[in-house]
Tab-separated table of C-alpha atoms and ligand atoms in Angstrom:
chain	number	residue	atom	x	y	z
J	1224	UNK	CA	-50.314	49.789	-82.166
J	1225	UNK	CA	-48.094	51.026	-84.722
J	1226	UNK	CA	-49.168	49.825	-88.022
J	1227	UNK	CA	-48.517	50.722	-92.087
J	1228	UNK	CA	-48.955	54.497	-91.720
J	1229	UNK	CA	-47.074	55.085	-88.188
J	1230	UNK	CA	-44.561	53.250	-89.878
J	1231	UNK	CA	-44.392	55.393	-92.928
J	1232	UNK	CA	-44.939	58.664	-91.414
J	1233	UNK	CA	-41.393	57.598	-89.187
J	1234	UNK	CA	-39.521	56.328	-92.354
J	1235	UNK	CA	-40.599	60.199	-93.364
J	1236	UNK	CA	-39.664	61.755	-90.107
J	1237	UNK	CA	-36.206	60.187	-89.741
J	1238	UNK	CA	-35.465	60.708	-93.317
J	1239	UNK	CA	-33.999	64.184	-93.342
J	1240	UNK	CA	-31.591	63.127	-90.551
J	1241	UNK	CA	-30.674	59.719	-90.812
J	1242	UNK	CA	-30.813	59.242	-94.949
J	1243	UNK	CA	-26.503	59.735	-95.457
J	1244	UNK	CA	-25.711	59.562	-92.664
J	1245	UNK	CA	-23.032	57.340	-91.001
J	1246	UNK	CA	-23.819	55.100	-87.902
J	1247	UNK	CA	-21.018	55.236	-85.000
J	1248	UNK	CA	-21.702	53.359	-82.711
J	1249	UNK	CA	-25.169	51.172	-81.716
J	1250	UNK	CA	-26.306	50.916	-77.764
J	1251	UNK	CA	-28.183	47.403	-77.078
J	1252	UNK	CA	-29.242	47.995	-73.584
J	1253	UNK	CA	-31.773	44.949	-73.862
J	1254	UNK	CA	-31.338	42.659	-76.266
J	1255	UNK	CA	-34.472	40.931	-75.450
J	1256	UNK	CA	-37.174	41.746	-78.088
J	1257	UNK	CA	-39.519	39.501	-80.115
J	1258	UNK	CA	-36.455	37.231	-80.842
J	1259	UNK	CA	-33.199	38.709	-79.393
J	1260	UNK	CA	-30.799	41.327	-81.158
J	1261	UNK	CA	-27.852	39.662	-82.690
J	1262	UNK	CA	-24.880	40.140	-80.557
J	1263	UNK	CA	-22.931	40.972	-83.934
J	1264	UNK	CA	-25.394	43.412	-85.089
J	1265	UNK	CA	-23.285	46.212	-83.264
J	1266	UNK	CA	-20.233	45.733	-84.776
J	1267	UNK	CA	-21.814	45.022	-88.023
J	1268	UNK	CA	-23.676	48.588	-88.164
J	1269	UNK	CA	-20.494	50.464	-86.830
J	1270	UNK	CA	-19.588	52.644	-89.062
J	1271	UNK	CA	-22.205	52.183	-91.723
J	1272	UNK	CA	-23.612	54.489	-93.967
J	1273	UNK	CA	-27.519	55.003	-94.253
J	1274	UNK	CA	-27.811	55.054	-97.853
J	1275	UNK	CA	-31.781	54.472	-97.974
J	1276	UNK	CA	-35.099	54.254	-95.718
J	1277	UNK	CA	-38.070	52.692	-96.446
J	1278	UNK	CA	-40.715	50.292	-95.658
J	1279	UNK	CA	-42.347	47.358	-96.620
J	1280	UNK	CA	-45.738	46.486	-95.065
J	1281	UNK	CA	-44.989	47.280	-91.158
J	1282	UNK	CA	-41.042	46.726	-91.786
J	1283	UNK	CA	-39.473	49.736	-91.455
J	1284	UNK	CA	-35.886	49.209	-94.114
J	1285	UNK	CA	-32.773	50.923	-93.190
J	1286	UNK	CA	-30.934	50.259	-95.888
J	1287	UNK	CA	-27.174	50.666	-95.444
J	1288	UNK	CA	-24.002	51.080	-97.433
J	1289	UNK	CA	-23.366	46.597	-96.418
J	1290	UNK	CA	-27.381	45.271	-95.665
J	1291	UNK	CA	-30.515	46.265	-94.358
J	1292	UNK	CA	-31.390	46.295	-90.907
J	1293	UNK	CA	-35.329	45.441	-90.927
J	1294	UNK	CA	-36.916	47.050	-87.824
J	1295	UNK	CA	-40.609	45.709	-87.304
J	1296	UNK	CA	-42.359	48.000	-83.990
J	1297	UNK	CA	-44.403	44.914	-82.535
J	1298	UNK	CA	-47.365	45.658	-80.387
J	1299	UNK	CA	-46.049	49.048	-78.944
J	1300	UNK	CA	-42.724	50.114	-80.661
J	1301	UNK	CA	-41.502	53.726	-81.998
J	1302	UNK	CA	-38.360	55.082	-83.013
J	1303	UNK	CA	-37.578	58.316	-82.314
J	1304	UNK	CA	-34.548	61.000	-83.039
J	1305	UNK	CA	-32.572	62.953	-79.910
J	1306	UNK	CA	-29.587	64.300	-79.457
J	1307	UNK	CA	-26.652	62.030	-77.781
J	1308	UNK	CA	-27.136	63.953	-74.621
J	1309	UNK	CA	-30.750	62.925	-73.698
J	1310	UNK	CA	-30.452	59.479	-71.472
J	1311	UNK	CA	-32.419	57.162	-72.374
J	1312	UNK	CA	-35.467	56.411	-70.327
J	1313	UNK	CA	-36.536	52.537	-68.985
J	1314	UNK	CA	-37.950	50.984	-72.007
J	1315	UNK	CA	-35.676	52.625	-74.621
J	1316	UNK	CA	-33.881	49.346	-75.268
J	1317	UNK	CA	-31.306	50.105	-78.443
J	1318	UNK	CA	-29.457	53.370	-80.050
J	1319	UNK	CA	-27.892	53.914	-83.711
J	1320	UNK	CA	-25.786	56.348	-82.504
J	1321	UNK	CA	-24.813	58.883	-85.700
J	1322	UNK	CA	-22.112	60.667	-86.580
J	1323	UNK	CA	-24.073	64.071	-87.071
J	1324	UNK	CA	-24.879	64.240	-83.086
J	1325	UNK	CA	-28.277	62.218	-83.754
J	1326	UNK	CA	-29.265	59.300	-81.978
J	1327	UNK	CA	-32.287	57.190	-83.473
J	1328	UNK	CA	-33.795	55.711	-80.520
J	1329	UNK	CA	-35.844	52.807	-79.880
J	1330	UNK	CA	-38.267	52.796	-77.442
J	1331	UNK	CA	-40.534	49.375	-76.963
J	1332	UNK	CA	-42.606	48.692	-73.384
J	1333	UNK	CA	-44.041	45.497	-74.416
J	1334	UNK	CA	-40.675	44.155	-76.531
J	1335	UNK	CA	-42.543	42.556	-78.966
J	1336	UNK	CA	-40.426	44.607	-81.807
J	1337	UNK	CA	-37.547	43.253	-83.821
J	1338	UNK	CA	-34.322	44.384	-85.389
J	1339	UNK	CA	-33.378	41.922	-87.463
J	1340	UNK	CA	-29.818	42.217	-89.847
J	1341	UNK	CA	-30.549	41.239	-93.952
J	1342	UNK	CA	-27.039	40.955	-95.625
J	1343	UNK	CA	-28.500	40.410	-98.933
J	1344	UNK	CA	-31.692	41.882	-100.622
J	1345	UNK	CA	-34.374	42.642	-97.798
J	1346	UNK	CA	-37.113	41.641	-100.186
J	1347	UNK	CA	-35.556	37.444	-99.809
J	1348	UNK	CA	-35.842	37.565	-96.150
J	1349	UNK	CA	-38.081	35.284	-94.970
J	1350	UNK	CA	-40.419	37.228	-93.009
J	1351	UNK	CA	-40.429	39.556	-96.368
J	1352	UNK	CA	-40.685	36.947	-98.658
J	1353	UNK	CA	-44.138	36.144	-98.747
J	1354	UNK	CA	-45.298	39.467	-98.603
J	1355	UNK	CA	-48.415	40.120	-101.100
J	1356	UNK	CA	-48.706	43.517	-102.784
J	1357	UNK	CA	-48.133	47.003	-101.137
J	1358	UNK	CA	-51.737	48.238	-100.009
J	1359	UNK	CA	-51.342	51.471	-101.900
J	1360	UNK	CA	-49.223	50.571	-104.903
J	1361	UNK	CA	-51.830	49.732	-108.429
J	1362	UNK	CA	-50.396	45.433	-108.064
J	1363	UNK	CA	-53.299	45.636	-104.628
J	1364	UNK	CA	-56.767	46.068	-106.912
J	1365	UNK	CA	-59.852	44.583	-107.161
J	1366	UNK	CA	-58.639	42.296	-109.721
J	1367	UNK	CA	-56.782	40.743	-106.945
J	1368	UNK	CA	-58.415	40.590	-104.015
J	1369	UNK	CA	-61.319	39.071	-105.908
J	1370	UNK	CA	-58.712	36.107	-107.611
J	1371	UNK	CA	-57.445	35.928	-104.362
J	1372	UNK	CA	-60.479	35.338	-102.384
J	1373	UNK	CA	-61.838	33.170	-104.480
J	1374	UNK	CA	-62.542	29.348	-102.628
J	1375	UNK	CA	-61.666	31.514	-99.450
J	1376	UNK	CA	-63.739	30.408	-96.342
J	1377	UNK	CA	-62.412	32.296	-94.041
J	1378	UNK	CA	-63.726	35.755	-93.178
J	1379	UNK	CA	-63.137	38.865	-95.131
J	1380	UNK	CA	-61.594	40.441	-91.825
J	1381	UNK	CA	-59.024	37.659	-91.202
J	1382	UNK	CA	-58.248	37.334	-95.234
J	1383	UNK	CA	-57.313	40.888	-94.940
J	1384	UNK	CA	-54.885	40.538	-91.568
J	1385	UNK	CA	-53.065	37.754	-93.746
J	1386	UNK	CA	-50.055	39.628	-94.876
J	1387	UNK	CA	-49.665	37.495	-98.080
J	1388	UNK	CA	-53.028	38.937	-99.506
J	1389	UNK	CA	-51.991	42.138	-98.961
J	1390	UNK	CA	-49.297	43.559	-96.713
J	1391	UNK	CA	-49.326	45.566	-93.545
J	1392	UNK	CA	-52.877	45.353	-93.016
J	1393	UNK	CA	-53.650	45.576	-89.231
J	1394	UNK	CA	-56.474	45.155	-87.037
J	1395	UNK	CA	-57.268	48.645	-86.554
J	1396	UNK	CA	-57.107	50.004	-90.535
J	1397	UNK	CA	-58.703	46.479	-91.381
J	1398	UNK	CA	-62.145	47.253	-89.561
J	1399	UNK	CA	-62.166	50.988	-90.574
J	1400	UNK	CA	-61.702	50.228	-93.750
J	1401	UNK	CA	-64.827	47.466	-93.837
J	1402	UNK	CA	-66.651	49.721	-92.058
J	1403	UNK	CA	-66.313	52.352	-95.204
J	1404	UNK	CA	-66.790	49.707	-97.917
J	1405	UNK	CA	-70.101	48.364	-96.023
J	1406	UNK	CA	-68.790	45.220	-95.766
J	1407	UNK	CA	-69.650	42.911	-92.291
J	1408	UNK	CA	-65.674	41.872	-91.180
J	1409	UNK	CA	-67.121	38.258	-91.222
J	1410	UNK	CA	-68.721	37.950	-94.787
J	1411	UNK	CA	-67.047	34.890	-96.333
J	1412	UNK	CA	-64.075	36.445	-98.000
J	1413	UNK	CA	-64.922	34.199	-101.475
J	1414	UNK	CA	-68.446	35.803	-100.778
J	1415	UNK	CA	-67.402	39.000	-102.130
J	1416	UNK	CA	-68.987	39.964	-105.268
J	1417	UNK	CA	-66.255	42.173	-107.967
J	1418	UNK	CA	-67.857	45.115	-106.861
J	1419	UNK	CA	-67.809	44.878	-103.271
J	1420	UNK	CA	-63.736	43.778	-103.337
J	1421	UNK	CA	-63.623	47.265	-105.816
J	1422	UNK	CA	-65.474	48.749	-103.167
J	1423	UNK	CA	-62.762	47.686	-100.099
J	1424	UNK	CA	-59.920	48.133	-102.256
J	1425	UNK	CA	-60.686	51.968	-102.799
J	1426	UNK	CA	-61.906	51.925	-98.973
J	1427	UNK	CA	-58.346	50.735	-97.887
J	1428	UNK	CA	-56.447	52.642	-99.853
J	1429	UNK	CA	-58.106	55.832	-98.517
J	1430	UNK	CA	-57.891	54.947	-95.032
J	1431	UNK	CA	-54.659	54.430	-94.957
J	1432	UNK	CA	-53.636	57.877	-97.235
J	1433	UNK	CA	-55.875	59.775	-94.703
J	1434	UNK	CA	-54.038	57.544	-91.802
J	1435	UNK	CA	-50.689	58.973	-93.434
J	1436	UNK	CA	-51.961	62.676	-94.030
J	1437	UNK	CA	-52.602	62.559	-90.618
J	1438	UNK	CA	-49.368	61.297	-89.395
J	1439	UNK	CA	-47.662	63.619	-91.375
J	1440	UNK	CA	-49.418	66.712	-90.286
J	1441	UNK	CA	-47.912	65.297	-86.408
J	1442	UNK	CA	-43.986	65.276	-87.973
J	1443	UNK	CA	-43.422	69.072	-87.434
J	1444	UNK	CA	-43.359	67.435	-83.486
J	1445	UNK	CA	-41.009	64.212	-84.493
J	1446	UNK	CA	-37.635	65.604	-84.140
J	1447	UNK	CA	-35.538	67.120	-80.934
J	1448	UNK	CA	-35.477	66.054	-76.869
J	1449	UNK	CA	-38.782	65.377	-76.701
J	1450	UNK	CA	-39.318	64.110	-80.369
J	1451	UNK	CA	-41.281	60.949	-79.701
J	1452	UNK	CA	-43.428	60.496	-82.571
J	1453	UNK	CA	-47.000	60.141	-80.067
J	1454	UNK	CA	-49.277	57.756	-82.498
J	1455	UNK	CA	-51.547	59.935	-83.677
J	1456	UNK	CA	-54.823	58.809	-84.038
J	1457	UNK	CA	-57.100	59.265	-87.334
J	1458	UNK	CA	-60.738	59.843	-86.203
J	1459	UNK	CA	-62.081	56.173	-85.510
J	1460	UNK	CA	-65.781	54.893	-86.908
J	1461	UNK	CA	-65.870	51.659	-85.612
J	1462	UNK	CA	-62.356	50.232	-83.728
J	1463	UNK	CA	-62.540	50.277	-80.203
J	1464	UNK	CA	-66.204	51.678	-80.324
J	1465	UNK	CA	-68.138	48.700	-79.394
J	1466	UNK	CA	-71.433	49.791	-77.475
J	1467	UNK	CA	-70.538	53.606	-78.573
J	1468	UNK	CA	-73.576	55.356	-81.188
J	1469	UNK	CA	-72.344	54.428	-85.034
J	1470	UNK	CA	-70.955	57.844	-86.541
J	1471	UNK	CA	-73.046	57.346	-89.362
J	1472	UNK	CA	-76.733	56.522	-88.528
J	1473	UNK	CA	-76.357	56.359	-84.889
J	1474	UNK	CA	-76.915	52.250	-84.231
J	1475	UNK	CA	-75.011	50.633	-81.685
J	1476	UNK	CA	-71.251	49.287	-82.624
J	1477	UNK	CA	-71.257	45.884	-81.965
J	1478	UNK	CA	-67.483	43.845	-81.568
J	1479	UNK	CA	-67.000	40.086	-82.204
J	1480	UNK	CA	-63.899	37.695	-81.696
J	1481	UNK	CA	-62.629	36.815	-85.169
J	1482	UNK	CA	-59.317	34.921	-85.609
J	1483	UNK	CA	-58.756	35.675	-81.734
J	1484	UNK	CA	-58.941	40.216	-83.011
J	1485	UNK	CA	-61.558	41.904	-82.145
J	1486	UNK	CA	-63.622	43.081	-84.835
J	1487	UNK	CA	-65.597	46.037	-84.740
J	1488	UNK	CA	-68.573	46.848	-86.684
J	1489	UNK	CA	-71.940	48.929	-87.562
J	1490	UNK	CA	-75.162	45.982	-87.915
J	1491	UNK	CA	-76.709	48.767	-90.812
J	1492	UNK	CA	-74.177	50.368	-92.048
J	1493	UNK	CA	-72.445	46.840	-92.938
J	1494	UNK	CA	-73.830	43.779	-94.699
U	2306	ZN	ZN1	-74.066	52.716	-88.898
């Protein structure tokens, strides 16, 4: 599931050939995503000029010479670059077709993505709005997450999905990064001490970096016919290793249901 660093590590691959350039033409071949494309949004993009990329949270921003278009990947989305020649395959539902020969591609099985059309500043848009701080800007410190917790009864794993606490947060950075601050994903969020929410701030923000590096190091494979950016996949400790020996002192992961996500965690390495 792509989450903040897939989505940074494509705003990086698609940079070099999509930053300046001008869209020609967009192909909606299903419209049909999380809420449906825009009929307009075609004739709106034709002939648009890329003028900046970036990202906010899981939003990938394609900031254009009239608006943004906000593209969010859902459950199982991925953009990648070809050439106009390569047809599309069965779930590659919507191309910005460029000037320069290269098409940016979106492919989504499960159609729980979104390509949504800002006209003004992306940062008003409603789903942007209420954004809290960027995970790995200074605003997201222990200062913060320890205000912000505060009278919180909910667990420290959900607090952290909540996107206006911090954005872009997903399930499978949010257990790692527990998992490397020692925390338990359902410790009472207003439970944590100022150390501990030091602790998971400096956990977070080096999961994800790593979670970038990592990405990065797979970009030299992001561009040409078969340039599908595969998710590449950080070494795990805990997600998805329920029943599997803890990589640290060997104990048995355990996984509970929190907020309906599964939550995956290490009874000794996390209290
Ligand atoms: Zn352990």
């Amino acid at each position: 599931m792509p989450e903040l660093p897939e989505v940074e590590t494509t705003v990086r691959g698609l940079a070099p050939r999509v930053l300046g350039a001008r869209i020609c033409r967009v192909a909606v071949r299903e419209p049909r995503l999380r809420w449906p494309i825009a009929p307009e949004l075609a004739d709106i993009l034709a002939g648009a000029q890329v003028v900046n990329l970036g990202r906010r949270g899981k939003y990938l921003l394609l900031g254009c010479d009239r608006g943004t278009l906000i593209v969010h990947l859902g459950m199982s989305g991925s953009l990648r670059l070809v050439r106009e020649e390569v047809a599309p395959t069965v779930h590659e539902h919507v191309d910005l077709i460029l000037e320069n020969g290269w098409v940016v591609r979106l492919r989504d099985p499960r159609r729980f993505g979104a390509l949504l059309w800002a006209p003004e500043a992306p940062k008003s848009h409603p789903l942007l709005a209420r954004l809290g701080p960027e995970p790995l800007e200074p605003g997201f410190n222990a200062q913060w997450l320890y205000r912000r917790t505060r009278g919180r009864k909910a667990t420290i794993k959900q607090a952290l999905m909540d996107g206006r606490l911090v954005a872009g947060l997903g399930n499978i950075y949010a257990n790692e990064a527990l998992f490397h601050a020692g925390i338990r994903p359902d410790t009472p969020a207003e439970r944590l001490s100022r150390l501990r929410c030091a602790r998971l701030v400096a956990a977070i923000k080096k999961t994800l970096r790593l979670a970038i590096r990592a990405g990065g190091s797979s970009l030299r494979d992001y561009v040409g016919s078969t340039g599908e950016l595969g998710y590449f996949q950080l070494k795990l400790w805990v997600y998805d290793r329920a029943g599997m020996p803890c990589r640290a002192c060997g104990t048995l992961i355990r996984v509970r249901r929190l907020g309906q996500r599964s939550s995956f965690y290490c009874p000794v390495c996390q209290r």
